[in-house]
PDB file of C-alpha atoms in Angstrom:
ATOM      1  CA  MET A 269      10.734  19.934  36.686  1.00 44.00           C
ATOM      2  CA  ALA A 270       7.345  18.910  38.016  1.00 46.00           C
ATOM      3  CA  SER A 271       6.129  18.024  34.512  1.00 48.00           C
ATOM      4  CA  LEU A 272       9.198  15.861  33.923  1.00 45.00           C
ATOM      5  CA  LEU A 273       8.537  14.053  37.198  1.00 44.00           C
ATOM      6  CA  ARG A 274       4.979  13.322  36.144  1.00 48.00           C
ATOM      7  CA  PHE A 275       6.174  11.707  32.923  1.00 44.00           C
ATOM      8  CA  ARG A 276       8.731   9.606  34.756  1.00 49.00           C
ATOM      9  CA  LEU A 277       6.049   8.305  37.079  1.00 59.00           C
ATOM     10  CA  ASP A 278       3.582   7.550  34.292  1.00 69.00           C
ATOM     11  CA  PRO A 279       2.389   3.943  34.932  1.00 78.00           C
ATOM     12  CA  PHE A 280       2.724   2.907  31.286  1.00 72.00           C
ATOM     13  CA  LEU A 281       6.256   4.235  30.870  1.00 73.00           C
ATOM     14  CA  THR A 282       7.230   2.794  34.251  1.00 80.00           C
ATOM     15  CA  ALA A 283       5.913  -0.604  33.156  1.00 81.00           C
ATOM     16  CA  LEU A 284       7.831  -0.366  29.866  1.00 74.00           C
ATOM     17  CA  VAL A 285      11.046   0.138  31.810  1.00 78.00           C
ATOM     18  CA  ALA A 286      10.232  -2.574  34.375  1.00 84.00           C
ATOM     19  CA  LEU A 287       9.133  -5.328  31.995  1.00 83.00           C
ATOM     20  CA  PRO A 288      12.582  -6.085  30.527  1.00 81.00           C
ATOM     21  CA  VAL A 289      13.845  -6.539  34.089  1.00 85.00           C
ATOM     22  CA  ILE A 290      10.885  -8.780  34.965  1.00 90.00           C
ATOM     23  CA  ALA A 291      11.344 -10.805  31.767  1.00 85.00           C
ATOM     24  CA  THR A 292      15.046 -11.196  32.567  1.00 85.00           C
ATOM     25  CA  LEU A 293      14.319 -12.502  36.059  1.00 88.00           C
ATOM     26  CA  LEU A 294      11.126 -14.412  35.238  1.00 88.00           C
ATOM     27  CA  PRO A 295      11.003 -15.254  31.515  1.00 87.00           C
ATOM     28  CA  ALA A 296       8.004 -17.135  30.179  1.00 86.00           C
ATOM     29  CA  ARG A 297       8.829 -20.721  29.255  1.00 85.00           C
ATOM     30  CA  GLY A 298       7.109 -23.799  27.914  1.00 82.00           C
ATOM     31  CA  GLY A 299       3.326 -23.825  28.024  1.00 85.00           C
ATOM     32  CA  VAL A 300       3.165 -20.361  29.574  1.00 86.00           C
ATOM     33  CA  ALA A 301       5.158 -18.928  26.662  1.00 84.00           C
ATOM     34  CA  GLU A 302       2.860 -20.632  24.147  1.00 85.00           C
ATOM     35  CA  ALA A 303      -0.225 -19.285  25.914  1.00 89.00           C
ATOM     36  CA  LEU A 304       1.236 -15.765  25.939  1.00 86.00           C
ATOM     37  CA  ASP A 305       2.047 -16.022  22.221  1.00 81.00           C
ATOM     38  CA  THR A 306      -1.617 -16.776  21.532  1.00 86.00           C
ATOM     39  CA  ALA A 307      -2.755 -13.980  23.845  1.00 86.00           C
ATOM     40  CA  THR A 308      -0.393 -11.563  22.084  1.00 80.00           C
ATOM     41  CA  ILE A 309      -1.866 -12.336  18.659  1.00 81.00           C
ATOM     42  CA  ALA A 310      -5.378 -11.884  20.041  1.00 87.00           C
ATOM     43  CA  ALA A 311      -4.456  -8.573  21.702  1.00 82.00           C
ATOM     44  CA  ILE A 312      -2.880  -7.188  18.502  1.00 77.00           C
ATOM     45  CA  CYS A 313      -5.935  -8.212  16.441  1.00 83.00           C
ATOM     46  CA  LEU A 314      -8.258  -6.580  18.975  1.00 85.00           C
ATOM     47  CA  LEU A 315      -6.171  -3.404  19.028  1.00 77.00           C
ATOM     48  CA  PHE A 316      -6.253  -2.915  15.253  1.00 76.00           C
ATOM     49  CA  PHE A 317      -9.955  -3.769  15.180  1.00 86.00           C
ATOM     50  CA  LEU A 318     -10.651  -1.045  17.748  1.00 83.00           C
ATOM     51  CA  HIS A 319      -8.512   1.477  15.852  1.00 74.00           C
ATOM     52  CA  GLY A 320     -10.423   0.680  12.672  1.00 78.00           C
ATOM     53  CA  ALA A 321     -13.794   0.931  14.401  1.00 85.00           C
ATOM     54  CA  LYS A 322     -12.906   4.205  16.100  1.00 79.00           C
ATOM     55  CA  LEU A 323     -11.763   5.908  12.884  1.00 74.00           C
ATOM     56  CA  ALA A 324     -14.597   7.091  10.630  1.00 77.00           C
ATOM     57  CA  PRO A 325     -14.158   5.937   7.002  1.00 78.00           C
ATOM     58  CA  SER A 326     -14.819   9.536   5.973  1.00 76.00           C
ATOM     59  CA  GLN A 327     -11.721  10.579   7.955  1.00 68.00           C
ATOM     60  CA  THR A 328      -9.691   7.943   6.141  1.00 65.00           C
ATOM     61  CA  MET A 329     -10.887   9.220   2.756  1.00 72.00           C
ATOM     62  CA  ALA A 330     -10.253  12.830   3.771  1.00 70.00           C
ATOM     63  CA  GLY A 331      -6.714  11.868   4.686  1.00 66.00           C
ATOM     64  CA  PHE A 332      -6.144  10.317   1.262  1.00 70.00           C
ATOM     65  CA  ALA A 333      -7.473  13.527  -0.300  1.00 78.00           C
ATOM     66  CA  ARG A 334      -4.515  15.380   1.260  1.00 80.00           C
ATOM     67  CA  TRP A 335      -2.245  13.211  -0.873  1.00 84.00           C
ATOM     68  CA  ARG A 336       0.659  15.676  -1.039  1.00 88.00           C
ATOM     69  CA  PHE A 337       0.876  15.817   2.738  1.00 90.00           C
ATOM     70  CA  GLN A 338       0.497  12.046   2.999  1.00 89.00           C
ATOM     71  CA  LEU A 339       3.364  11.567   0.558  1.00 91.00           C
ATOM     72  CA  LEU A 340       5.473  13.859   2.723  1.00 92.00           C
ATOM     73  CA  VAL A 341       4.749  11.778   5.836  1.00 91.00           C
ATOM     74  CA  LEU A 342       5.250   8.496   3.979  1.00 92.00           C
ATOM     75  CA  GLY A 343       8.506   9.790   2.507  1.00 93.00           C
ATOM     76  CA  SER A 344       9.686  10.682   6.009  1.00 92.00           C
ATOM     77  CA  THR A 345       8.721   7.267   7.347  1.00 93.00           C
ATOM     78  CA  PHE A 346       9.739   4.949   4.517  1.00 94.00           C
ATOM     79  CA  LEU A 347      12.491   6.887   2.716  1.00 95.00           C
ATOM     80  CA  VAL A 348      14.356   9.224   5.085  1.00 95.00           C
ATOM     81  CA  PHE A 349      14.322   6.792   8.003  1.00 96.00           C
ATOM     82  CA  PRO A 350      15.591   3.793   5.946  1.00 96.00           C
ATOM     83  CA  ILE A 351      18.440   5.914   4.566  1.00 96.00           C
ATOM     84  CA  LEU A 352      19.453   6.740   8.138  1.00 96.00           C
ATOM     85  CA  GLY A 353      19.114   3.058   9.021  1.00 95.00           C
ATOM     86  CA  LEU A 354      21.496   2.114   6.203  1.00 95.00           C
ATOM     87  CA  LEU A 355      23.988   4.673   7.507  1.00 96.00           C
ATOM     88  CA  ILE A 356      23.795   3.046  10.956  1.00 95.00           C
ATOM     89  CA  THR A 357      24.671  -0.345   9.438  1.00 93.00           C
ATOM     90  CA  LEU A 358      27.966   1.200   8.300  1.00 93.00           C
ATOM     91  CA  ALA A 359      29.066   1.627  11.931  1.00 91.00           C
ATOM     92  CA  PRO A 360      32.192  -0.398  12.820  1.00 92.00           C
ATOM     93  CA  GLU A 361      31.566  -3.718  14.577  1.00 89.00           C
ATOM     94  CA  SER A 362      33.597  -2.424  17.499  1.00 87.00           C
ATOM     95  CA  VAL A 363      30.883   0.220  18.016  1.00 89.00           C
ATOM     96  CA  LEU A 364      27.706  -1.674  17.136  1.00 91.00           C
ATOM     97  CA  SER A 365      27.373  -5.384  16.440  1.00 88.00           C
ATOM     98  CA  PRO A 366      26.015  -6.342  12.982  1.00 89.00           C
ATOM     99  CA  VAL A 367      22.884  -7.902  14.499  1.00 87.00           C
ATOM    100  CA  LEU A 368      22.019  -4.757  16.470  1.00 91.00           C
ATOM    101  CA  ALA A 369      22.783  -2.609  13.423  1.00 92.00           C
ATOM    102  CA  THR A 370      20.303  -4.747  11.480  1.00 91.00           C
ATOM    103  CA  GLY A 371      17.847  -4.252  14.323  1.00 91.00           C
ATOM    104  CA  PHE A 372      18.157  -0.496  13.846  1.00 95.00           C
ATOM    105  CA  LEU A 373      17.577  -0.915  10.108  1.00 94.00           C
ATOM    106  CA  PHE A 374      14.432  -2.923  10.882  1.00 93.00           C
ATOM    107  CA  LEU A 375      13.323  -0.144  13.238  1.00 94.00           C
ATOM    108  CA  CYS A 376      13.810   2.417  10.453  1.00 95.00           C
ATOM    109  CA  ILE A 377      11.553   0.615   7.937  1.00 95.00           C
ATOM    110  CA  LEU A 378       8.557   0.372  10.282  1.00 93.00           C
ATOM    111  CA  PRO A 379       5.418   2.534  10.014  1.00 90.00           C
ATOM    112  CA  SER A 380       4.610   5.399  12.346  1.00 89.00           C
ATOM    113  CA  THR A 381       2.705   4.994  15.594  1.00 82.00           C
ATOM    114  CA  VAL A 382      -1.066   5.526  15.721  1.00 74.00           C
ATOM    115  CA  GLN A 383      -2.253   6.157  19.255  1.00 70.00           C
ATOM    116  CA  SER A 384       0.698   8.187  20.560  1.00 74.00           C
ATOM    117  CA  SER A 385       1.058  10.238  17.341  1.00 82.00           C
ATOM    118  CA  ILE A 386      -2.576  11.297  17.638  1.00 76.00           C
ATOM    119  CA  ALA A 387      -2.306  11.905  21.376  1.00 75.00           C
ATOM    120  CA  PHE A 388       0.821  14.058  21.122  1.00 82.00           C
ATOM    121  CA  THR A 389      -0.620  15.992  18.173  1.00 85.00           C
ATOM    122  CA  SER A 390      -3.675  16.748  20.278  1.00 77.00           C
ATOM    123  CA  VAL A 391      -1.590  17.878  23.270  1.00 78.00           C
ATOM    124  CA  ALA A 392       0.496  20.124  20.983  1.00 85.00           C
ATOM    125  CA  ARG A 393      -2.691  21.664  19.480  1.00 83.00           C
ATOM    126  CA  GLY A 394      -2.031  20.262  16.009  1.00 84.00           C
ATOM    127  CA  ASN A 395      -4.374  19.013  13.262  1.00 85.00           C
ATOM    128  CA  VAL A 396      -5.773  15.928  15.009  1.00 76.00           C
ATOM    129  CA  ALA A 397      -7.962  14.786  12.083  1.00 74.00           C
ATOM    130  CA  LEU A 398      -4.934  14.859   9.779  1.00 84.00           C
ATOM    131  CA  ALA A 399      -2.855  12.988  12.370  1.00 84.00           C
ATOM    132  CA  VAL A 400      -5.509  10.258  12.550  1.00 77.00           C
ATOM    133  CA  SER A 401      -5.486   9.728   8.800  1.00 79.00           C
ATOM    134  CA  SER A 402      -1.691  10.047   8.432  1.00 85.00           C
ATOM    135  CA  ALA A 403      -0.908   7.559  11.194  1.00 81.00           C
ATOM    136  CA  SER A 404      -3.558   5.114   9.972  1.00 77.00           C
ATOM    137  CA  ILE A 405      -2.430   5.312   6.347  1.00 82.00           C
ATOM    138  CA  SER A 406       1.178   4.775   7.435  1.00 86.00           C
ATOM    139  CA  ASN A 407       0.235   1.612   9.324  1.00 80.00           C
ATOM    140  CA  VAL A 408      -2.041   0.177   6.639  1.00 78.00           C
ATOM    141  CA  LEU A 409       0.502   0.748   3.858  1.00 85.00           C
ATOM    142  CA  GLY A 410       3.304  -0.336   6.170  1.00 85.00           C
ATOM    143  CA  VAL A 411       1.916  -3.862   6.163  1.00 81.00           C
ATOM    144  CA  VAL A 412       3.057  -4.041   2.530  1.00 84.00           C
ATOM    145  CA  ILE A 413       5.951  -1.559   2.475  1.00 90.00           C
ATOM    146  CA  THR A 414       7.817  -2.864   5.530  1.00 89.00           C
ATOM    147  CA  PRO A 415       8.151  -6.494   4.314  1.00 86.00           C
ATOM    148  CA  VAL A 416       9.207  -5.236   0.870  1.00 87.00           C
ATOM    149  CA  LEU A 417      11.876  -2.973   2.386  1.00 91.00           C
ATOM    150  CA  ALA A 418      12.950  -5.823   4.677  1.00 88.00           C
ATOM    151  CA  ALA A 419      13.458  -8.079   1.665  1.00 85.00           C
ATOM    152  CA  LEU A 420      15.379  -5.381  -0.226  1.00 88.00           C
ATOM    153  CA  LEU A 421      17.521  -4.003   2.609  1.00 89.00           C
ATOM    154  CA  ILE A 422      17.905  -6.854   5.101  1.00 86.00           C
ATOM    155  CA  GLY A 423      17.712  -9.749   2.640  1.00 73.00           C
ATOM    156  CA  SER A 424      18.662 -13.206   3.830  1.00 62.00           C
ATOM    157  CA  GLN A 425      18.246 -12.349   7.521  1.00 60.00           C
ATOM    158  CA  VAL A 426      14.451 -12.206   7.175  1.00 63.00           C
ATOM    159  CA  HIS A 427      12.181 -15.112   6.343  1.00 61.00           C
ATOM    160  CA  ILE A 428       9.541 -13.619   4.065  1.00 62.00           C
ATOM    161  CA  THR A 429       7.153 -16.360   3.040  1.00 64.00           C
ATOM    162  CA  PRO A 430       3.511 -16.370   1.912  1.00 70.00           C
ATOM    163  CA  GLU A 431       2.652 -17.501   5.440  1.00 69.00           C
ATOM    164  CA  SER A 432       4.446 -14.552   7.062  1.00 66.00           C
ATOM    165  CA  ILE A 433       2.768 -12.053   4.725  1.00 70.00           C
ATOM    166  CA  LEU A 434      -0.626 -13.620   5.375  1.00 75.00           C
ATOM    167  CA  GLY A 435       0.135 -13.516   9.090  1.00 74.00           C
ATOM    168  CA  ILE A 436       0.854  -9.772   8.960  1.00 73.00           C
ATOM    169  CA  ILE A 437      -2.274  -9.114   6.911  1.00 77.00           C
ATOM    170  CA  GLY A 438      -4.361 -11.325   9.174  1.00 79.00           C
ATOM    171  CA  GLN A 439      -3.177  -9.700  12.390  1.00 75.00           C
ATOM    172  CA  LEU A 440      -3.134  -6.064  11.262  1.00 71.00           C
ATOM    173  CA  VAL A 441      -5.107  -5.344   8.090  1.00 75.00           C
ATOM    174  CA  VAL A 442      -8.087  -7.686   8.399  1.00 84.00           C
ATOM    175  CA  PRO A 443      -9.006  -6.525  11.949  1.00 85.00           C
ATOM    176  CA  PHE A 444      -8.596  -2.867  10.888  1.00 80.00           C
ATOM    177  CA  VAL A 445     -10.878  -3.318   7.850  1.00 84.00           C
ATOM    178  CA  ALA A 446     -13.404  -5.211   9.967  1.00 90.00           C
ATOM    179  CA  GLY A 447     -13.399  -2.315  12.419  1.00 88.00           C
ATOM    180  CA  GLN A 448     -13.954   0.168   9.594  1.00 85.00           C
ATOM    181  CA  LEU A 449     -16.966  -1.831   8.410  1.00 89.00           C
ATOM    182  CA  LEU A 450     -18.442  -1.788  11.924  1.00 91.00           C
ATOM    183  CA  HIS A 451     -17.683   1.871  12.643  1.00 89.00           C
ATOM    184  CA  ARG A 452     -21.324   2.959  12.297  1.00 88.00           C
ATOM    185  CA  ARG A 453     -22.405   0.389  14.873  1.00 88.00           C
ATOM    186  CA  ILE A 454     -19.754   0.798  17.546  1.00 89.00           C
ATOM    187  CA  GLY A 455     -17.715   3.901  16.634  1.00 84.00           C
ATOM    188  CA  ALA A 456     -19.775   6.273  18.756  1.00 86.00           C
ATOM    189  CA  TRP A 457     -19.700   3.864  21.701  1.00 87.00           C
ATOM    190  CA  LEU A 458     -15.898   3.626  21.475  1.00 84.00           C
ATOM    191  CA  GLY A 459     -15.732   7.420  21.361  1.00 80.00           C
ATOM    192  CA  ARG A 460     -17.516   7.516  24.712  1.00 84.00           C
ATOM    193  CA  HIS A 461     -15.298   4.781  26.157  1.00 80.00           C
ATOM    194  CA  ARG A 462     -11.836   5.856  25.036  1.00 76.00           C
ATOM    195  CA  ILE A 463     -10.342   4.285  28.119  1.00 80.00           C
ATOM    196  CA  LEU A 464     -11.093   0.868  26.592  1.00 78.00           C
ATOM    197  CA  VAL A 465      -8.968   1.595  23.517  1.00 75.00           C
ATOM    198  CA  SER A 466      -6.241   3.007  25.752  1.00 75.00           C
ATOM    199  CA  ILE A 467      -6.203  -0.119  27.946  1.00 80.00           C
ATOM    200  CA  VAL A 468      -6.047  -2.425  24.928  1.00 79.00           C
ATOM    201  CA  ASP A 469      -3.405  -0.215  23.280  1.00 72.00           C
ATOM    202  CA  GLN A 470      -1.079  -0.050  26.260  1.00 74.00           C
ATOM    203  CA  GLY A 471      -1.845  -3.582  27.441  1.00 80.00           C
ATOM    204  CA  SER A 472      -1.018  -5.103  24.055  1.00 75.00           C
ATOM    205  CA  VAL A 473       2.280  -3.217  23.902  1.00 71.00           C
ATOM    206  CA  LEU A 474       3.250  -4.372  27.404  1.00 79.00           C
ATOM    207  CA  LEU A 475       2.297  -7.956  26.603  1.00 82.00           C
ATOM    208  CA  VAL A 476       4.291  -7.994  23.370  1.00 73.00           C
ATOM    209  CA  VAL A 477       7.314  -6.397  25.080  1.00 75.00           C
ATOM    210  CA  TYR A 478       7.296  -9.048  27.808  1.00 83.00           C
ATOM    211  CA  VAL A 479       6.947 -11.883  25.287  1.00 80.00           C
ATOM    212  CA  ALA A 480       9.712 -10.468  23.073  1.00 74.00           C
ATOM    213  CA  PHE A 481      12.132 -10.017  25.961  1.00 76.00           C
ATOM    214  CA  SER A 482      11.247 -13.448  27.379  1.00 82.00           C
ATOM    215  CA  THR A 483      12.028 -15.002  24.022  1.00 75.00           C
ATOM    216  CA  GLY A 484      15.299 -13.102  23.883  1.00 74.00           C
ATOM    217  CA  VAL A 485      16.313 -14.042  27.436  1.00 80.00           C
ATOM    218  CA  THR A 486      15.633 -17.745  26.870  1.00 81.00           C
ATOM    219  CA  GLN A 487      17.761 -17.510  23.718  1.00 72.00           C
ATOM    220  CA  GLY A 488      20.644 -15.872  25.622  1.00 72.00           C
ATOM    221  CA  LEU A 489      19.968 -12.208  24.811  1.00 70.00           C
ATOM    222  CA  TRP A 490      22.090 -10.759  27.634  1.00 74.00           C
ATOM    223  CA  THR A 491      25.036 -12.998  26.811  1.00 74.00           C
ATOM    224  CA  VAL A 492      25.015 -11.535  23.288  1.00 73.00           C
ATOM    225  CA  VAL A 493      24.332  -7.920  24.332  1.00 79.00           C
ATOM    226  CA  PRO A 494      26.737  -6.818  27.101  1.00 81.00           C
ATOM    227  CA  PRO A 495      26.062  -3.620  29.070  1.00 82.00           C
ATOM    228  CA  ALA A 496      28.397  -1.574  26.863  1.00 85.00           C
ATOM    229  CA  GLN A 497      26.405  -2.523  23.750  1.00 88.00           C
ATOM    230  CA  LEU A 498      23.147  -1.699  25.518  1.00 88.00           C
ATOM    231  CA  LEU A 499      24.465   1.779  26.293  1.00 92.00           C
ATOM    232  CA  THR A 500      25.465   2.104  22.635  1.00 93.00           C
ATOM    233  CA  VAL A 501      21.917   1.200  21.584  1.00 93.00           C
ATOM    234  CA  VAL A 502      20.587   3.935  23.880  1.00 92.00           C
ATOM    235  CA  GLY A 503      23.071   6.460  22.503  1.00 95.00           C
ATOM    236  CA  VAL A 504      22.349   5.627  18.852  1.00 95.00           C
ATOM    237  CA  SER A 505      18.601   5.811  19.556  1.00 95.00           C
ATOM    238  CA  VAL A 506      18.947   9.277  21.072  1.00 96.00           C
ATOM    239  CA  ILE A 507      21.014  10.504  18.113  1.00 96.00           C
ATOM    240  CA  LEU A 508      18.614   8.981  15.568  1.00 96.00           C
ATOM    241  CA  LEU A 509      15.602  10.592  17.239  1.00 96.00           C
ATOM    242  CA  ALA A 510      17.343  13.980  17.444  1.00 95.00           C
ATOM    243  CA  VAL A 511      18.279  13.833  13.744  1.00 96.00           C
ATOM    244  CA  VAL A 512      14.802  12.928  12.476  1.00 95.00           C
ATOM    245  CA  MET A 513      13.093  15.468  14.725  1.00 94.00           C
ATOM    246  CA  SER A 514      15.404  18.195  13.450  1.00 94.00           C
ATOM    247  CA  LEU A 515      14.869  17.150   9.825  1.00 94.00           C
ATOM    248  CA  PHE A 516      11.080  17.008  10.034  1.00 92.00           C
ATOM    249  CA  ALA A 517      10.770  20.207  12.057  1.00 91.00           C
ATOM    250  CA  GLY A 518      12.794  21.920   9.331  1.00 92.00           C
ATOM    251  CA  ALA A 519      10.809  20.245   6.528  1.00 92.00           C
ATOM    252  CA  GLY A 520       7.568  21.690   7.879  1.00 89.00           C
ATOM    253  CA  LYS A 521       8.993  25.182   7.529  1.00 90.00           C
ATOM    254  CA  VAL A 522      10.609  24.515   4.127  1.00 92.00           C
ATOM    255  CA  PHE A 523       7.283  23.348   2.681  1.00 91.00           C
ATOM    256  CA  SER A 524       5.477  26.306   4.333  1.00 90.00           C
ATOM    257  CA  LEU A 525       2.987  24.087   6.115  1.00 91.00           C
ATOM    258  CA  PRO A 526       0.451  25.624   8.509  1.00 91.00           C
ATOM    259  CA  ARG A 527       1.465  25.307  12.143  1.00 90.00           C
ATOM    260  CA  ALA A 528      -1.133  22.610  12.874  1.00 89.00           C
ATOM    261  CA  ASP A 529       0.102  20.503   9.936  1.00 92.00           C
ATOM    262  CA  ARG A 530       3.753  20.975  10.935  1.00 93.00           C
ATOM    263  CA  VAL A 531       2.882  19.432  14.290  1.00 92.00           C
ATOM    264  CA  VAL A 532       1.451  16.367  12.505  1.00 91.00           C
ATOM    265  CA  LEU A 533       4.537  15.950  10.313  1.00 92.00           C
ATOM    266  CA  PHE A 534       6.796  16.284  13.352  1.00 93.00           C
ATOM    267  CA  PHE A 535       5.060  13.657  15.480  1.00 91.00           C
ATOM    268  CA  CYS A 536       3.916  11.219  12.772  1.00 90.00           C
ATOM    269  CA  GLY A 537       7.143  11.461  10.797  1.00 89.00           C
ATOM    270  CA  SER A 538       9.589  11.021  13.663  1.00 90.00           C
ATOM    271  CA  LYS A 539       7.999   8.053  15.447  1.00 89.00           C
ATOM    272  CA  LYS A 540       8.060   4.301  14.904  1.00 91.00           C
ATOM    273  CA  SER A 541       5.385   1.795  15.849  1.00 85.00           C
ATOM    274  CA  GLN A 542       6.208  -0.859  18.403  1.00 80.00           C
ATOM    275  CA  VAL A 543       2.648  -2.193  18.111  1.00 76.00           C
ATOM    276  CA  SER A 544       3.143  -2.993  14.402  1.00 79.00           C
ATOM    277  CA  GLY A 545       6.859  -3.713  14.597  1.00 83.00           C
ATOM    278  CA  LEU A 546       6.935  -6.462  17.214  1.00 78.00           C
ATOM    279  CA  PRO A 547       4.343  -8.734  15.535  1.00 79.00           C
ATOM    280  CA  MET A 548       6.144  -8.239  12.197  1.00 83.00           C
ATOM    281  CA  ALA A 549       9.463  -9.156  13.822  1.00 83.00           C
ATOM    282  CA  PHE A 550       8.028 -12.418  15.157  1.00 78.00           C
ATOM    283  CA  LEU A 551       6.786 -13.269  11.652  1.00 78.00           C
ATOM    284  CA  LEU A 552       9.847 -12.105   9.699  1.00 81.00           C
ATOM    285  CA  PHE A 553      12.808 -13.179  11.875  1.00 80.00           C
ATOM    286  CA  PRO A 554      13.840 -16.570  13.267  1.00 76.00           C
ATOM    287  CA  ALA A 555      12.699 -17.028  16.876  1.00 70.00           C
ATOM    288  CA  ALA A 556      16.307 -17.195  18.103  1.00 70.00           C
ATOM    289  CA  GLN A 557      17.000 -13.679  16.749  1.00 75.00           C
ATOM    290  CA  VAL A 558      13.784 -11.875  17.640  1.00 76.00           C
ATOM    291  CA  GLY A 559      14.889 -10.682  21.081  1.00 76.00           C
ATOM    292  CA  ILE A 560      18.043  -8.962  19.888  1.00 81.00           C
ATOM    293  CA  MET A 561      16.496  -7.717  16.622  1.00 84.00           C
ATOM    294  CA  VAL A 562      13.749  -5.796  18.426  1.00 85.00           C
ATOM    295  CA  LEU A 563      15.990  -4.410  21.191  1.00 88.00           C
ATOM    296  CA  PRO A 564      16.703  -1.170  19.245  1.00 91.00           C
ATOM    297  CA  LEU A 565      12.970  -0.785  18.543  1.00 89.00           C
ATOM    298  CA  MET A 566      12.003  -1.126  22.214  1.00 83.00           C
ATOM    299  CA  VAL A 567      14.718   1.264  23.389  1.00 87.00           C
ATOM    300  CA  PHE A 568      13.893   3.818  20.679  1.00 91.00           C
ATOM    301  CA  HIS A 569      10.163   3.519  21.398  1.00 84.00           C
ATOM    302  CA  LEU A 570      10.604   4.276  25.092  1.00 80.00           C
ATOM    303  CA  ILE A 571      12.879   7.251  24.385  1.00 87.00           C
ATOM    304  CA  GLN A 572      10.529   8.680  21.751  1.00 87.00           C
ATOM    305  CA  LEU A 573       7.596   8.509  24.165  1.00 80.00           C
ATOM    306  CA  LEU A 574       9.498  10.321  26.890  1.00 80.00           C
ATOM    307  CA  VAL A 575      10.878  13.015  24.583  1.00 87.00           C
ATOM    308  CA  CYS A 576       7.651  13.551  22.615  1.00 85.00           C
ATOM    309  CA  ALA A 577       5.632  13.840  25.818  1.00 78.00           C
ATOM    310  CA  VAL A 578       7.810  16.732  26.994  1.00 82.00           C
ATOM    311  CA  ILE A 579       7.882  18.437  23.572  1.00 88.00           C
ATOM    312  CA  ALA A 580       4.111  18.114  23.059  1.00 84.00           C
ATOM    313  CA  LYS A 581       3.393  19.758  26.411  1.00 80.00           C
ATOM    314  CA  ARG A 582       5.766  22.629  25.707  1.00 85.00           C
ATOM    315  CA  VAL A 583       4.516  23.203  22.144  1.00 83.00           C
ATOM    316  CA  GLY A 584       0.890  23.135  23.285  1.00 79.00           C
ATOM    317  CA  ARG A 585       1.594  25.527  26.153  1.00 77.00           C
ATOM    318  CA  ALA A 586       3.474  27.911  23.847  1.00 73.00           C
ATOM    319  CA  TYR A 587       0.466  27.948  21.514  1.00 64.00           C
ATOM    320  CA  ILE A 588      -2.074  28.624  24.266  1.00 53.00           C
ATOM    321  CA  GLU A 589      -0.212  31.189  26.369  1.00 46.00           C
ATOM    322  CA  PRO A 590      -0.236  34.026  23.776  1.00 45.00           C
ATOM    323  CA  GLU A 591      -4.013  33.636  23.524  1.00 42.00           C
ATOM    324  CA  LEU A 592      -4.283  34.091  27.283  1.00 38.00           C
ATOM    325  CA  GLN A 593      -2.295  37.319  27.325  1.00 44.00           C
ATOM    326  CA  PRO A 594      -4.436  40.458  27.844  1.00 45.00           C
ATOM    327  CA  GLN A 595      -4.936  42.319  24.585  1.00 46.00           C
ATOM    328  CA  PRO A 596      -3.936  46.031  24.421  1.00 48.00           C
ATOM    329  CA  ALA A 597      -6.821  48.462  24.729  1.00 44.00           C
TER     330      ALA A 597
END
């Protein structure tokens, strides 16, 4: 119970819950909104630059060398999830509106998270080096795979243009590659100042969440999404997370993966990136639809953080405790 209380009082998670309320009461408008849009782009670029600089190129290459495992993670992220997303779109309109169903499909075609996947893998005593490469590969390839899946599965509701593709590459890939090139110069320094990456990581997410909800509120988000639909979004998110976690936990055993690798598949395969997803949404969807389109992503992201935090602690404790037991004489 005490551990659950600690997670509920985590400042980042508390802010994630509070920001939609703040954006509803005090949405950014006019010049302030434009300034925040610019700040959001800068924060996302800085975040991916820092992730690239922190990750040694040798780790990236080692991750590619485990190509069978990487295909398993990528298949979980970009094949299993989209199939589940298509099933959600079949829900009756009386249960889930078509726009929110499309928002869930968009959620399901996004790459995995980076920072939290690595953090939870570490807490659960998994293969951290493999988690770093798997999460990074998912995000780098997701820059290409997600827009392609959006065009194939969502179609006319997304605006995929050369400018939007260049925008995604410019905000996500170019900063990451630049960071990789500068790893030798600043990688060690970032390793000693991890708090900087954490601040940028969490700060950029909070900024993007506020901007997205502000955009939605000014476009009438809460007149389109009544409380009953919001509860439905929460319920569908919980079910979706439970299904993918069960599938990927079982897949690790079916493929006879070592325990440390099963942990990586579980956390990298079952999570979706809000950091990558929100900038893509702003570039792929009309501004009037962004707020409602990303609502499933923001709800799912918050739930996955809360659930994964509890699971990671329990899995890590279960791994350590047998080692602490006194051995028979």
